Amino acid sequence: MAPKKRPATSTSSKKSTKNAHATFTARRIVPSKPARKSGSDDSASSSLRRYNIPDYRLEHPKFRIFMSGEGASLEYRIQGDLSATTPPIRDSRYLSRGQCIAIHRWMLQNRRMEVALENLYKQGKVVGGVYFGHGQEGCSCASAYALGCDDWLGPMIRNQGAMLVRGFSARDIMRQYMAKADSPTWGRDASSHFGDWQRRNVCAPISMLGELIGVMAGVCLGARLQGKNVAALTYVGDGGQSTGVTYESLNFAAVQKLGLVLIVENNLWGYSTPADMQFCVKDLAERAIAYGIPGVIVDGTDACQVYDATHEACERAHRGEGPTLIEAKMMRMKGHAIHDAAQYVPAKLLEYWSARDPIARFENYLVNVKHWLTVEENRKLIEDVDRELEADRDAAVASPMPDPETDKTHQGVYCHPSCHDIKPKYGSVVAKPRETGSARPQAVEAAAHLK
Ligand SMILES: Cc1ncc(C[n+]2csc(CCOP(=O)(O)OP(=O)(O)O)c2C)c(N)n1
Ligand SMILES: [Mg+2]
């Protein structure tokens, strides 16, 4: 679990680009002043509103994916410019040298664990499929790292890095994939459906896309009834965000000003459907406007941007100011799961995003840009991660499979009354009327950015 963070101003003393230190903080609503046109209807023009979504990326890819051909020659093609050079990492406004190195380590562990899982699958040791977060490690690890000890995490299947940061061991995750008797679900479930609501404040992923958002809003509401404002971080994909439950849950969180932090992982694909064929808005963060909450766009392959945006969203949550929607733009670098070779992905797109690999870029940032790690220190760090991971993998492989004949302790699938007590976590429940006076968009800082 990430230690409590302090702002570390010393790390952000130099600007890497012109905008490198623009604040991520949600802007207060300012009534717009549309230009007056002669002869225009005054009342109509004064009701015209314009919205602004902060975009902290240092590049803005300009291409789209479209379908071309028919039958056997049907394929996806790209229109636009793929020639841009890789942008720099944006300096964090909060992360210290040590914290950046910690995130680098988590990302490496995330990547290496998934490589190990792929090999275990190919050796026939995995029960079921394997799902990868390749290319999304910066988003998973840096966002989870922004959580405080009392905050909550609701990861999706690709957020295994977030699970590591929150304190699950690679050993347990690999045991889970192999359905071992000593895995978190004792072999009753493969892949990702496990959490830990007692010690790590982690809700298990839910396969039905978008459903976790309401659960995490409920976590915030429950904590508030017990007198505490917590941040609850969860994720939804570019595909999953189109579900009705996403709208309902986020709207509920907005109205109740719950500390939900929703990262929309726009990884350009939902199964084999490109994002360009899934929605018409330019950026998914724009949807925040419709909920009356702040929306922010970050480069999901830049750990510093992800951390800063999540950190500020958590701070808002702790102040009781309500949810934030963060769109993290990146690319799913493998198929939907191990069974999917992703041959539908144009090779040039893979090339483009390979050059934006979150781990390689962050490593370059630490070693060559900031000089926070020497080449030798970095090599040692990678060796340590590899050594630990090999030990974890060997232990997971050596774990026993469950034995249905002899294992009587873990047979139950359903809870029964004496199974476990669910008690308030933060204090006794006190119901008091919510303050409604400041809920109107005109009065709150939390509502959509308005220029
Ligand atoms: C409500 C619901 N509808 C459909 C599915 C089947 N399904 C599983 S993953 C997936 C694609 C998800 O795409 P996206 O949300 O972009 O996430 P990604 O896989 O790219 O991380 C679909 C349609 C589901 N699990 N739940
Ligand atoms: Mg997707």
CSV table of C-alpha atoms and ligand atoms in Angstrom, one decimal:
chain,number,residue,atom,x,y,z
A,1,MET,CA,0.0,0.0,0.0
A,2,ALA,CA,1.3,3.4,-0.9
A,3,PRO,CA,2.5,5.5,2.1
A,4,LYS,CA,0.7,8.8,2.7
A,5,LYS,CA,1.8,11.3,0.2
A,6,ARG,CA,3.2,14.7,0.8
A,7,PRO,CA,3.5,17.4,-1.8
A,8,ALA,CA,7.1,17.4,-2.9
A,9,THR,CA,7.8,20.8,-4.5
A,10,SER,CA,11.5,20.1,-4.9
A,11,THR,CA,10.8,17.7,-7.8
A,12,SER,CA,9.0,20.1,-9.9
A,13,SER,CA,11.5,22.9,-10.1
A,14,LYS,CA,12.2,22.7,-13.8
A,15,LYS,CA,9.6,22.9,-16.6
A,16,SER,CA,10.0,20.3,-19.2
A,17,THR,CA,7.4,22.1,-21.4
A,18,LYS,CA,5.6,25.3,-21.5
A,19,ASN,CA,2.5,23.9,-19.7
A,20,ALA,CA,4.3,21.4,-17.5
A,21,HIS,CA,3.0,23.0,-14.3
A,22,ALA,CA,-0.5,24.1,-15.0
A,23,THR,CA,-2.6,23.1,-12.1
A,24,PHE,CA,-4.9,20.1,-12.3
A,25,THR,CA,-7.3,21.6,-9.8
A,26,ALA,CA,-10.9,21.9,-10.8
A,27,ARG,CA,-11.8,25.4,-11.8
A,28,ARG,CA,-14.5,27.4,-10.2
A,29,ILE,CA,-17.4,28.2,-12.5
A,30,VAL,CA,-17.3,31.6,-14.0
A,31,PRO,CA,-20.3,32.9,-15.9
A,32,SER,CA,-19.4,33.0,-19.5
A,33,LYS,CA,-19.3,36.3,-21.4
A,34,PRO,CA,-20.2,35.5,-25.0
A,35,ALA,CA,-19.2,38.2,-27.5
A,36,ARG,CA,-22.1,40.5,-28.3
A,37,LYS,CA,-23.2,40.6,-31.9
A,38,SER,CA,-25.1,43.5,-33.2
A,39,GLY,CA,-28.8,42.7,-33.5
A,40,SER,CA,-28.4,39.5,-31.5
A,41,ASP,CA,-31.0,38.5,-28.9
A,42,ASP,CA,-29.4,39.5,-25.5
A,43,SER,CA,-31.3,37.0,-23.4
A,44,ALA,CA,-30.4,34.1,-25.8
A,45,SER,CA,-26.7,35.0,-25.9
A,46,SER,CA,-26.4,35.5,-22.1
A,47,SER,CA,-27.8,31.9,-21.6
A,48,LEU,CA,-25.1,30.5,-23.9
A,49,ARG,CA,-22.6,28.4,-22.0
A,50,ARG,CA,-19.2,27.1,-22.9
A,51,TYR,CA,-17.4,24.3,-21.1
A,52,ASN,CA,-13.8,23.5,-20.9
A,53,ILE,CA,-12.1,20.2,-20.0
A,54,PRO,CA,-8.5,20.5,-18.9
A,55,ASP,CA,-6.2,18.3,-21.0
A,56,TYR,CA,-2.8,17.7,-19.5
A,57,ARG,CA,-1.3,15.7,-22.3
A,58,LEU,CA,1.8,16.9,-24.0
A,59,GLU,CA,0.7,15.6,-27.3
A,60,HIS,CA,-2.7,15.3,-29.1
A,61,PRO,CA,-2.7,12.4,-31.5
A,62,LYS,CA,-4.5,13.3,-34.7
A,63,PHE,CA,-5.8,10.1,-36.3
A,64,ARG,CA,-8.9,8.0,-36.5
A,65,ILE,CA,-9.5,4.3,-37.0
A,66,PHE,CA,-12.1,3.4,-39.6
A,67,MET,CA,-13.4,0.2,-41.2
A,68,SER,CA,-12.6,-0.5,-44.8
A,69,GLY,CA,-13.4,-3.2,-47.4
A,70,GLU,CA,-15.9,-6.0,-47.2
A,71,GLY,CA,-16.1,-9.7,-46.4
A,72,ALA,CA,-12.7,-11.4,-46.2
A,73,SER,CA,-10.9,-8.1,-47.0
A,74,LEU,CA,-12.6,-6.2,-44.2
A,75,GLU,CA,-10.0,-4.4,-42.1
A,76,TYR,CA,-9.4,-1.4,-39.9
A,77,ARG,CA,-7.3,1.4,-41.3
A,78,ILE,CA,-5.9,4.6,-39.9
A,79,GLN,CA,-6.4,8.0,-41.2
A,80,GLY,CA,-4.1,10.8,-39.9
A,81,ASP,CA,-0.6,11.5,-38.8
A,82,LEU,CA,1.3,8.8,-36.9
A,83,SER,CA,4.7,10.4,-37.3
A,84,ALA,CA,4.9,12.4,-34.1
A,85,THR,CA,7.9,11.8,-31.8
A,86,THR,CA,7.2,10.5,-28.3
A,87,PRO,CA,6.4,13.3,-25.9
A,88,PRO,CA,8.4,13.8,-22.6
A,89,ILE,CA,7.0,12.8,-19.2
A,90,ARG,CA,5.3,15.8,-17.6
A,91,ASP,CA,6.9,16.7,-14.2
A,92,SER,CA,4.6,15.8,-11.3
A,93,ARG,CA,3.6,18.6,-9.0
A,94,TYR,CA,3.5,16.2,-6.1
A,95,LEU,CA,5.8,13.2,-6.5
A,96,SER,CA,9.2,13.1,-4.9
A,97,ARG,CA,12.2,11.2,-6.4
A,98,GLY,CA,11.6,8.3,-4.1
A,99,GLN,CA,7.9,8.1,-5.0
A,100,CYS,CA,8.6,8.1,-8.7
A,101,ILE,CA,11.1,5.3,-8.2
A,102,ALA,CA,8.5,3.3,-6.3
A,103,ILE,CA,6.0,3.8,-9.1
A,104,HIS,CA,8.6,2.6,-11.6
A,105,ARG,CA,9.1,-0.5,-9.5
A,106,TRP,CA,5.4,-1.2,-9.3
A,107,MET,CA,5.0,-0.8,-13.1
A,108,LEU,CA,7.9,-3.2,-13.7
A,109,GLN,CA,6.4,-5.7,-11.3
A,110,ASN,CA,3.1,-5.4,-13.1
A,111,ARG,CA,4.6,-6.0,-16.5
A,112,ARG,CA,6.9,-8.9,-15.4
A,113,MET,CA,4.1,-10.6,-13.5
A,114,GLU,CA,1.9,-10.6,-16.6
A,115,VAL,CA,4.8,-12.0,-18.7
A,116,ALA,CA,5.1,-14.8,-16.1
A,117,LEU,CA,1.3,-15.4,-16.3
A,118,GLU,CA,1.5,-15.6,-20.1
A,119,ASN,CA,4.2,-18.3,-19.8
A,120,LEU,CA,2.2,-20.2,-17.1
A,121,TYR,CA,-0.8,-20.1,-19.4
A,122,LYS,CA,1.3,-21.5,-22.3
A,123,GLN,CA,2.5,-24.3,-20.0
A,124,GLY,CA,-1.1,-25.2,-19.3
A,125,LYS,CA,-1.0,-24.2,-15.7
A,126,VAL,CA,-3.6,-21.4,-15.8
A,127,VAL,CA,-7.2,-22.3,-15.3
A,128,GLY,CA,-9.2,-20.1,-17.7
A,129,GLY,CA,-7.8,-17.0,-19.5
A,130,VAL,CA,-5.3,-14.3,-18.8
A,131,TYR,CA,-6.1,-10.7,-19.1
A,132,PHE,CA,-3.3,-8.1,-19.7
A,133,GLY,CA,-2.8,-4.5,-18.8
A,134,HIS,CA,0.1,-4.2,-21.1
A,135,GLY,CA,0.6,-0.5,-22.0
A,136,GLN,CA,-1.7,0.5,-19.1
A,137,GLU,CA,0.7,-0.1,-16.2
A,138,GLY,CA,1.2,3.6,-15.7
A,139,CYS,CA,-2.5,4.2,-15.3
A,140,SER,CA,-3.1,1.2,-12.9
A,141,CYS,CA,0.0,1.8,-10.7
A,142,ALA,CA,0.2,5.5,-10.5
A,143,SER,CA,-3.6,5.9,-9.8
A,144,ALA,CA,-3.6,3.3,-7.0
A,145,TYR,CA,-0.4,4.9,-5.6
A,146,ALA,CA,-2.4,8.2,-5.1
A,147,LEU,CA,-4.8,6.5,-2.7
A,148,GLY,CA,-4.4,7.0,1.1
A,149,CYS,CA,-4.7,4.2,3.5
A,150,ASP,CA,-8.4,4.8,4.3
A,151,ASP,CA,-9.3,5.2,0.7
A,152,TRP,CA,-10.8,2.4,-1.4
A,153,LEU,CA,-10.0,0.7,-4.7
A,154,GLY,CA,-12.3,-1.1,-7.1
A,155,PRO,CA,-10.0,-2.5,-9.8
A,156,MET,CA,-11.1,-3.9,-13.2
A,157,ILE,CA,-9.5,-6.9,-14.7
A,158,ARG,CA,-6.6,-5.0,-16.4
A,159,ASN,CA,-5.7,-3.2,-13.1
A,160,GLN,CA,-3.5,-5.9,-11.7
A,161,GLY,CA,-0.9,-3.3,-11.1
A,162,ALA,CA,-3.3,-1.4,-8.8
A,163,MET,CA,-3.8,-4.7,-6.9
A,164,LEU,CA,0.0,-5.0,-6.4
A,165,VAL,CA,0.2,-1.4,-5.2
A,166,ARG,CA,-2.7,-2.0,-2.8
A,167,GLY,CA,-0.8,-4.8,-1.1
A,168,PHE,CA,-1.7,-8.0,-2.9
A,169,SER,CA,1.4,-10.1,-3.7
A,170,ALA,CA,2.2,-11.3,-7.2
A,171,ARG,CA,2.3,-14.8,-5.6
A,172,ASP,CA,-1.3,-14.6,-4.7
A,173,ILE,CA,-2.4,-13.2,-8.0
A,174,MET,CA,-0.6,-16.0,-9.8
A,175,ARG,CA,-2.1,-18.6,-7.4
A,176,GLN,CA,-5.5,-17.1,-8.2
A,177,TYR,CA,-5.0,-17.6,-12.0
A,178,MET,CA,-4.0,-21.2,-11.4
A,179,ALA,CA,-7.0,-21.7,-9.0
A,180,LYS,CA,-4.7,-23.0,-6.2
A,181,ALA,CA,-6.0,-24.0,-2.8
A,182,ASP,CA,-4.2,-21.2,-1.1
A,183,SER,CA,-5.2,-18.5,-3.6
A,184,PRO,CA,-7.4,-15.6,-2.3
A,185,THR,CA,-10.5,-17.5,-3.4
A,186,TRP,CA,-9.2,-20.9,-2.5
A,187,GLY,CA,-9.5,-22.1,-6.0
A,188,ARG,CA,-13.2,-21.3,-6.4
A,189,ASP,CA,-12.6,-18.6,-9.0
A,190,ALA,CA,-10.0,-18.0,-11.6
A,191,SER,CA,-8.5,-14.7,-12.7
A,192,SER,CA,-9.6,-11.5,-10.9
A,193,HIS,CA,-12.7,-11.8,-8.8
A,194,PHE,CA,-11.2,-11.2,-5.4
A,195,GLY,CA,-10.8,-8.3,-3.1
A,196,ASP,CA,-10.2,-7.5,0.6
A,197,TRP,CA,-12.7,-5.3,2.3
A,198,GLN,CA,-11.2,-5.9,5.7
A,199,ARG,CA,-7.5,-4.9,5.5
A,200,ARG,CA,-6.8,-3.4,2.1
A,201,ASN,CA,-10.1,-1.7,1.3
A,202,VAL,CA,-10.3,-3.4,-2.1
A,203,CYS,CA,-13.6,-4.3,-3.7
A,204,ALA,CA,-13.5,-7.3,-6.0
A,205,PRO,CA,-13.8,-6.6,-9.7
A,206,ILE,CA,-17.2,-7.2,-11.2
A,207,SER,CA,-17.4,-8.6,-14.7
A,208,MET,CA,-20.5,-6.7,-15.6
A,209,LEU,CA,-19.1,-3.5,-17.1
A,210,GLY,CA,-19.9,-0.4,-15.1
A,211,GLU,CA,-21.4,-2.1,-12.1
A,212,LEU,CA,-18.5,-1.4,-9.9
A,213,ILE,CA,-19.1,2.3,-10.1
A,214,GLY,CA,-22.3,2.1,-8.1
A,215,VAL,CA,-20.6,-0.2,-5.6
A,216,MET,CA,-17.8,2.3,-5.1
A,217,ALA,CA,-20.3,5.2,-4.8
A,218,GLY,CA,-22.0,3.1,-2.1
A,219,VAL,CA,-18.7,2.7,-0.3
A,220,CYS,CA,-18.4,6.5,-0.2
A,221,LEU,CA,-21.9,6.9,1.0
A,222,GLY,CA,-21.4,4.2,3.7
A,223,ALA,CA,-18.3,5.9,4.9
A,224,ARG,CA,-20.0,9.3,5.0
A,225,LEU,CA,-22.8,7.9,7.1
A,226,GLN,CA,-20.1,6.9,9.5
A,227,GLY,CA,-18.7,10.4,9.5
A,228,LYS,CA,-15.8,10.0,7.1
A,229,ASN,CA,-15.2,11.2,3.6
A,230,VAL,CA,-13.2,8.7,1.6
A,231,ALA,CA,-12.0,8.5,-1.9
A,232,ALA,CA,-13.1,5.4,-3.9
A,233,LEU,CA,-11.1,4.8,-7.1
A,234,THR,CA,-12.5,2.7,-9.8
A,235,TYR,CA,-12.1,2.3,-13.6
A,236,VAL,CA,-14.3,1.7,-16.6
A,237,GLY,CA,-13.3,1.1,-20.2
A,238,ASP,CA,-14.1,3.1,-23.3
A,239,GLY,CA,-16.6,0.3,-24.0
A,240,GLY,CA,-17.9,-0.1,-20.5
A,241,GLN,CA,-18.6,3.6,-20.0
A,242,SER,CA,-21.5,3.4,-22.5
A,243,THR,CA,-23.5,1.2,-20.2
A,244,GLY,CA,-26.6,2.6,-18.5
A,245,VAL,CA,-25.4,1.7,-15.0
A,246,THR,CA,-22.3,4.0,-15.6
A,247,TYR,CA,-24.7,6.9,-16.1
A,248,GLU,CA,-26.9,6.1,-13.2
A,249,SER,CA,-24.1,5.5,-10.7
A,250,LEU,CA,-22.1,8.5,-11.7
A,251,ASN,CA,-25.1,10.7,-11.6
A,252,PHE,CA,-26.0,9.4,-8.2
A,253,ALA,CA,-22.4,10.1,-7.0
A,254,ALA,CA,-22.5,13.6,-8.4
A,255,VAL,CA,-25.9,14.5,-6.8
A,256,GLN,CA,-24.8,13.0,-3.4
A,257,LYS,CA,-21.3,14.5,-3.8
A,258,LEU,CA,-19.6,11.2,-3.1
A,259,GLY,CA,-15.9,10.9,-3.3
A,260,LEU,CA,-15.9,8.6,-6.4
A,261,VAL,CA,-12.8,8.9,-8.6
A,262,LEU,CA,-13.6,7.3,-11.9
A,263,ILE,CA,-10.9,6.7,-14.4
A,264,VAL,CA,-12.2,6.0,-17.9
A,265,GLU,CA,-9.5,3.9,-19.5
A,266,ASN,CA,-9.8,4.9,-23.1
A,267,ASN,CA,-7.5,2.3,-24.5
A,268,LEU,CA,-8.9,2.6,-28.0
A,269,TRP,CA,-10.5,-0.8,-28.1
A,270,GLY,CA,-13.5,-2.6,-26.6
A,271,TYR,CA,-12.9,-6.2,-27.6
A,272,SER,CA,-12.3,-5.7,-31.4
A,273,THR,CA,-14.3,-2.5,-31.8
A,274,PRO,CA,-12.3,0.7,-32.1
A,275,ALA,CA,-13.2,3.7,-29.9
A,276,ASP,CA,-14.0,5.7,-33.0
A,277,MET,CA,-16.9,3.4,-33.7
A,278,GLN,CA,-18.2,3.4,-30.1
A,279,PHE,CA,-19.1,7.0,-29.3
A,280,CYS,CA,-19.4,10.4,-31.0
A,281,VAL,CA,-17.9,12.8,-28.4
A,282,LYS,CA,-14.4,13.9,-29.1
A,283,ASP,CA,-13.2,13.1,-25.6
A,284,LEU,CA,-14.9,10.8,-23.0
A,285,ALA,CA,-14.0,13.3,-20.3
A,286,GLU,CA,-16.6,15.6,-21.9
A,287,ARG,CA,-19.3,13.4,-20.4
A,288,ALA,CA,-18.4,14.9,-17.0
A,289,ILE,CA,-20.2,18.1,-18.1
A,290,ALA,CA,-23.5,16.2,-18.3
A,291,TYR,CA,-23.1,15.1,-14.6
A,292,GLY,CA,-22.0,18.5,-13.4
A,293,ILE,CA,-18.6,17.3,-12.2
A,294,PRO,CA,-15.0,18.0,-13.2
A,295,GLY,CA,-13.6,16.1,-16.1
A,296,VAL,CA,-9.9,15.9,-16.8
A,297,ILE,CA,-7.9,14.3,-19.7
A,298,VAL,CA,-4.5,12.7,-19.1
A,299,ASP,CA,-2.0,10.7,-21.0
A,300,GLY,CA,-2.5,7.3,-19.5
A,301,THR,CA,1.0,6.3,-20.4
A,302,ASP,CA,2.5,9.1,-18.3
A,303,ALA,CA,2.5,8.0,-14.7
A,304,CYS,CA,3.1,11.6,-13.4
A,305,GLN,CA,0.0,12.9,-15.1
A,306,VAL,CA,-2.1,10.0,-13.9
A,307,TYR,CA,-0.8,10.4,-10.4
A,308,ASP,CA,-1.4,14.1,-10.2
A,309,ALA,CA,-5.0,14.0,-11.6
A,310,THR,CA,-5.9,11.1,-9.3
A,311,HIS,CA,-4.2,12.8,-6.3
A,312,GLU,CA,-6.2,15.9,-6.8
A,313,ALA,CA,-9.4,14.0,-7.4
A,314,CYS,CA,-8.8,12.2,-4.0
A,315,GLU,CA,-8.2,15.5,-2.3
A,316,ARG,CA,-11.6,16.7,-3.6
A,317,ALA,CA,-13.1,13.5,-2.4
A,318,HIS,CA,-11.6,14.0,1.1
A,319,ARG,CA,-13.0,17.5,1.2
A,320,GLY,CA,-16.5,16.2,0.5
A,321,GLU,CA,-16.7,17.9,-2.9
A,322,GLY,CA,-17.8,15.0,-4.9
A,323,PRO,CA,-16.7,12.8,-7.8
A,324,THR,CA,-14.2,13.4,-10.6
A,325,LEU,CA,-14.0,11.8,-14.0
A,326,ILE,CA,-10.5,11.3,-15.4
A,327,GLU,CA,-10.1,10.1,-19.0
A,328,ALA,CA,-6.8,8.3,-19.4
A,329,LYS,CA,-5.9,8.0,-23.0
A,330,MET,CA,-3.6,5.1,-24.0
A,331,MET,CA,-3.8,1.8,-26.0
A,332,ARG,CA,-4.5,-1.8,-25.1
A,333,MET,CA,-1.3,-3.3,-26.4
A,334,LYS,CA,-2.5,-6.9,-26.4
A,335,GLY,CA,-5.8,-8.6,-27.4
A,336,HIS,CA,-8.8,-8.6,-25.1
A,337,ALA,CA,-7.3,-11.6,-23.3
A,338,ILE,CA,-4.8,-14.2,-24.1
A,339,HIS,CA,-7.1,-16.0,-26.6
A,340,ASP,CA,-7.3,-12.9,-28.8
A,341,ALA,CA,-4.3,-12.3,-31.1
A,342,ALA,CA,-5.6,-8.8,-31.9
A,343,GLN,CA,-4.9,-9.2,-35.6
A,344,TYR,CA,-7.5,-6.6,-36.3
A,345,VAL,CA,-5.2,-3.9,-34.8
A,346,PRO,CA,-3.3,-2.0,-37.6
A,347,ALA,CA,0.4,-2.6,-37.2
A,348,LYS,CA,1.2,1.1,-37.5
A,349,LEU,CA,-1.0,1.8,-34.5
A,350,LEU,CA,0.9,-0.7,-32.4
A,351,GLU,CA,4.2,0.8,-33.5
A,352,TYR,CA,3.0,4.3,-32.6
A,353,TRP,CA,1.9,3.2,-29.1
A,354,SER,CA,5.0,1.0,-28.5
A,355,ALA,CA,7.0,4.1,-28.7
A,356,ARG,CA,4.9,5.4,-25.9
A,357,ASP,CA,5.4,2.5,-23.6
A,358,PRO,CA,4.7,3.7,-20.1
A,359,ILE,CA,7.6,1.8,-18.5
A,360,ALA,CA,10.3,2.6,-21.1
A,361,ARG,CA,9.3,6.3,-21.0
A,362,PHE,CA,9.3,6.5,-17.3
A,363,GLU,CA,12.7,4.6,-17.1
A,364,ASN,CA,14.1,7.1,-19.5
A,365,TYR,CA,12.7,10.0,-17.5
A,366,LEU,CA,14.2,8.7,-14.2
A,367,VAL,CA,17.6,7.7,-15.7
A,368,ASN,CA,18.3,10.2,-18.5
A,369,VAL,CA,16.1,13.2,-17.8
A,370,LYS,CA,16.0,13.6,-14.0
A,371,HIS,CA,19.1,11.6,-13.2
A,372,TRP,CA,17.3,10.1,-10.2
A,373,LEU,CA,18.6,6.6,-11.0
A,374,THR,CA,21.9,5.7,-12.4
A,375,VAL,CA,22.0,3.0,-15.1
A,376,GLU,CA,23.5,0.7,-12.6
A,377,GLU,CA,20.9,1.4,-9.9
A,378,ASN,CA,18.2,0.9,-12.5
A,379,ARG,CA,19.7,-2.5,-13.5
A,380,LYS,CA,19.8,-3.5,-9.9
A,381,LEU,CA,16.2,-2.5,-9.4
A,382,ILE,CA,15.1,-4.6,-12.4
A,383,GLU,CA,17.1,-7.5,-11.2
A,384,ASP,CA,15.5,-7.3,-7.8
A,385,VAL,CA,12.0,-7.2,-9.3
A,386,ASP,CA,12.9,-10.2,-11.5
A,387,ARG,CA,14.3,-12.2,-8.6
A,388,GLU,CA,11.3,-11.6,-6.4
A,389,LEU,CA,8.9,-12.4,-9.2
A,390,GLU,CA,10.6,-15.7,-9.9
A,391,ALA,CA,10.4,-16.7,-6.3
A,392,ASP,CA,6.7,-15.7,-6.3
A,393,ARG,CA,6.1,-17.7,-9.4
A,394,ASP,CA,7.9,-20.8,-8.1
A,395,ALA,CA,5.9,-20.6,-4.9
A,396,ALA,CA,2.6,-20.2,-6.7
A,397,VAL,CA,3.4,-23.2,-9.0
A,398,ALA,CA,4.3,-25.3,-6.0
A,399,SER,CA,1.0,-24.5,-4.2
A,400,PRO,CA,-1.5,-27.4,-4.1
A,401,MET,CA,-4.6,-27.5,-6.1
A,402,PRO,CA,-7.8,-27.7,-4.0
A,403,ASP,CA,-9.0,-31.2,-3.1
A,404,PRO,CA,-12.8,-31.4,-3.2
A,405,GLU,CA,-12.8,-34.6,-1.1
A,406,THR,CA,-10.8,-33.4,1.8
A,407,ASP,CA,-11.2,-29.7,1.9
A,408,LYS,CA,-14.2,-29.1,4.0
A,409,THR,CA,-13.4,-25.6,5.2
A,410,HIS,CA,-13.8,-23.8,2.0
A,411,GLN,CA,-16.8,-25.5,0.5
A,412,GLY,CA,-19.3,-22.7,1.0
A,413,VAL,CA,-20.1,-20.5,-1.9
A,414,TYR,CA,-22.7,-18.4,-0.1
A,415,CYS,CA,-22.4,-16.6,3.3
A,416,HIS,CA,-24.6,-17.8,6.1
A,417,PRO,CA,-25.6,-15.7,9.2
A,418,SER,CA,-22.6,-16.8,11.3
A,419,CYS,CA,-20.1,-16.6,8.4
A,420,HIS,CA,-18.8,-13.1,9.1
A,421,ASP,CA,-20.0,-10.0,10.8
A,422,ILE,CA,-20.1,-6.8,8.7
A,423,LYS,CA,-19.6,-3.9,11.1
A,424,PRO,CA,-19.3,-0.2,10.4
A,425,LYS,CA,-15.7,0.4,9.6
A,426,TYR,CA,-15.3,4.1,10.6
A,427,GLY,CA,-17.8,4.6,13.4
A,428,SER,CA,-21.5,4.3,14.2
A,429,VAL,CA,-24.0,5.4,11.5
A,430,VAL,CA,-25.4,8.8,11.9
A,431,ALA,CA,-28.0,9.9,9.4
A,432,LYS,CA,-28.3,13.6,9.0
A,433,PRO,CA,-29.8,15.6,6.2
A,434,ARG,CA,-27.4,16.5,3.4
A,435,GLU,CA,-26.8,20.1,2.8
A,436,THR,CA,-28.6,20.9,-0.4
A,437,GLY,CA,-28.0,24.6,-0.7
A,438,SER,CA,-24.8,24.3,-2.6
A,439,ALA,CA,-25.8,21.5,-4.9
A,440,ARG,CA,-26.7,23.8,-7.8
A,441,PRO,CA,-24.0,24.0,-10.5
A,442,GLN,CA,-24.0,27.8,-10.2
A,443,ALA,CA,-22.7,27.6,-6.7
A,444,VAL,CA,-20.2,24.8,-6.7
A,445,GLU,CA,-16.6,24.5,-7.7
A,446,ALA,CA,-17.3,20.9,-8.4
A,447,ALA,CA,-19.5,21.4,-11.4
A,448,ALA,CA,-18.2,21.3,-14.9
A,449,HIS,CA,-15.4,23.6,-16.0
A,450,LEU,CA,-17.0,26.6,-17.5
A,451,LYS,CA,-15.1,29.2,-19.4
B,1,LIG,C1,-22.6,-5.1,-19.2
B,1,LIG,C2,-21.6,-5.9,-20.0
B,1,LIG,N1,-21.8,-6.0,-21.3
B,1,LIG,C3,-20.9,-6.8,-22.0
B,1,LIG,C4,-19.9,-7.4,-21.4
B,1,LIG,C5,-18.9,-8.3,-22.3
B,1,LIG,N2,-17.6,-7.6,-22.4
B,1,LIG,C6,-16.6,-8.0,-21.5
B,1,LIG,S1,-15.3,-7.0,-21.8
B,1,LIG,C7,-16.0,-6.2,-23.1
B,1,LIG,C8,-15.3,-5.1,-23.8
B,1,LIG,C9,-14.9,-4.1,-22.8
B,1,LIG,O1,-14.2,-3.0,-23.5
B,1,LIG,P1,-13.7,-1.8,-22.6
B,1,LIG,O2,-14.8,-1.3,-21.7
B,1,LIG,O3,-13.2,-0.8,-23.6
B,1,LIG,O4,-12.6,-2.4,-21.7
B,1,LIG,P2,-11.1,-3.0,-22.2
B,1,LIG,O5,-11.3,-4.4,-22.4
B,1,LIG,O6,-10.7,-2.2,-23.4
B,1,LIG,O7,-10.2,-2.7,-21.0
B,1,LIG,C10,-17.3,-6.6,-23.2
B,1,LIG,C11,-18.3,-6.1,-24.2
B,1,LIG,C12,-19.8,-7.3,-20.0
B,1,LIG,N3,-18.8,-8.0,-19.4
B,1,LIG,N4,-20.6,-6.6,-19.3
B,2,MG,MG,-11.3,-0.4,-24.1
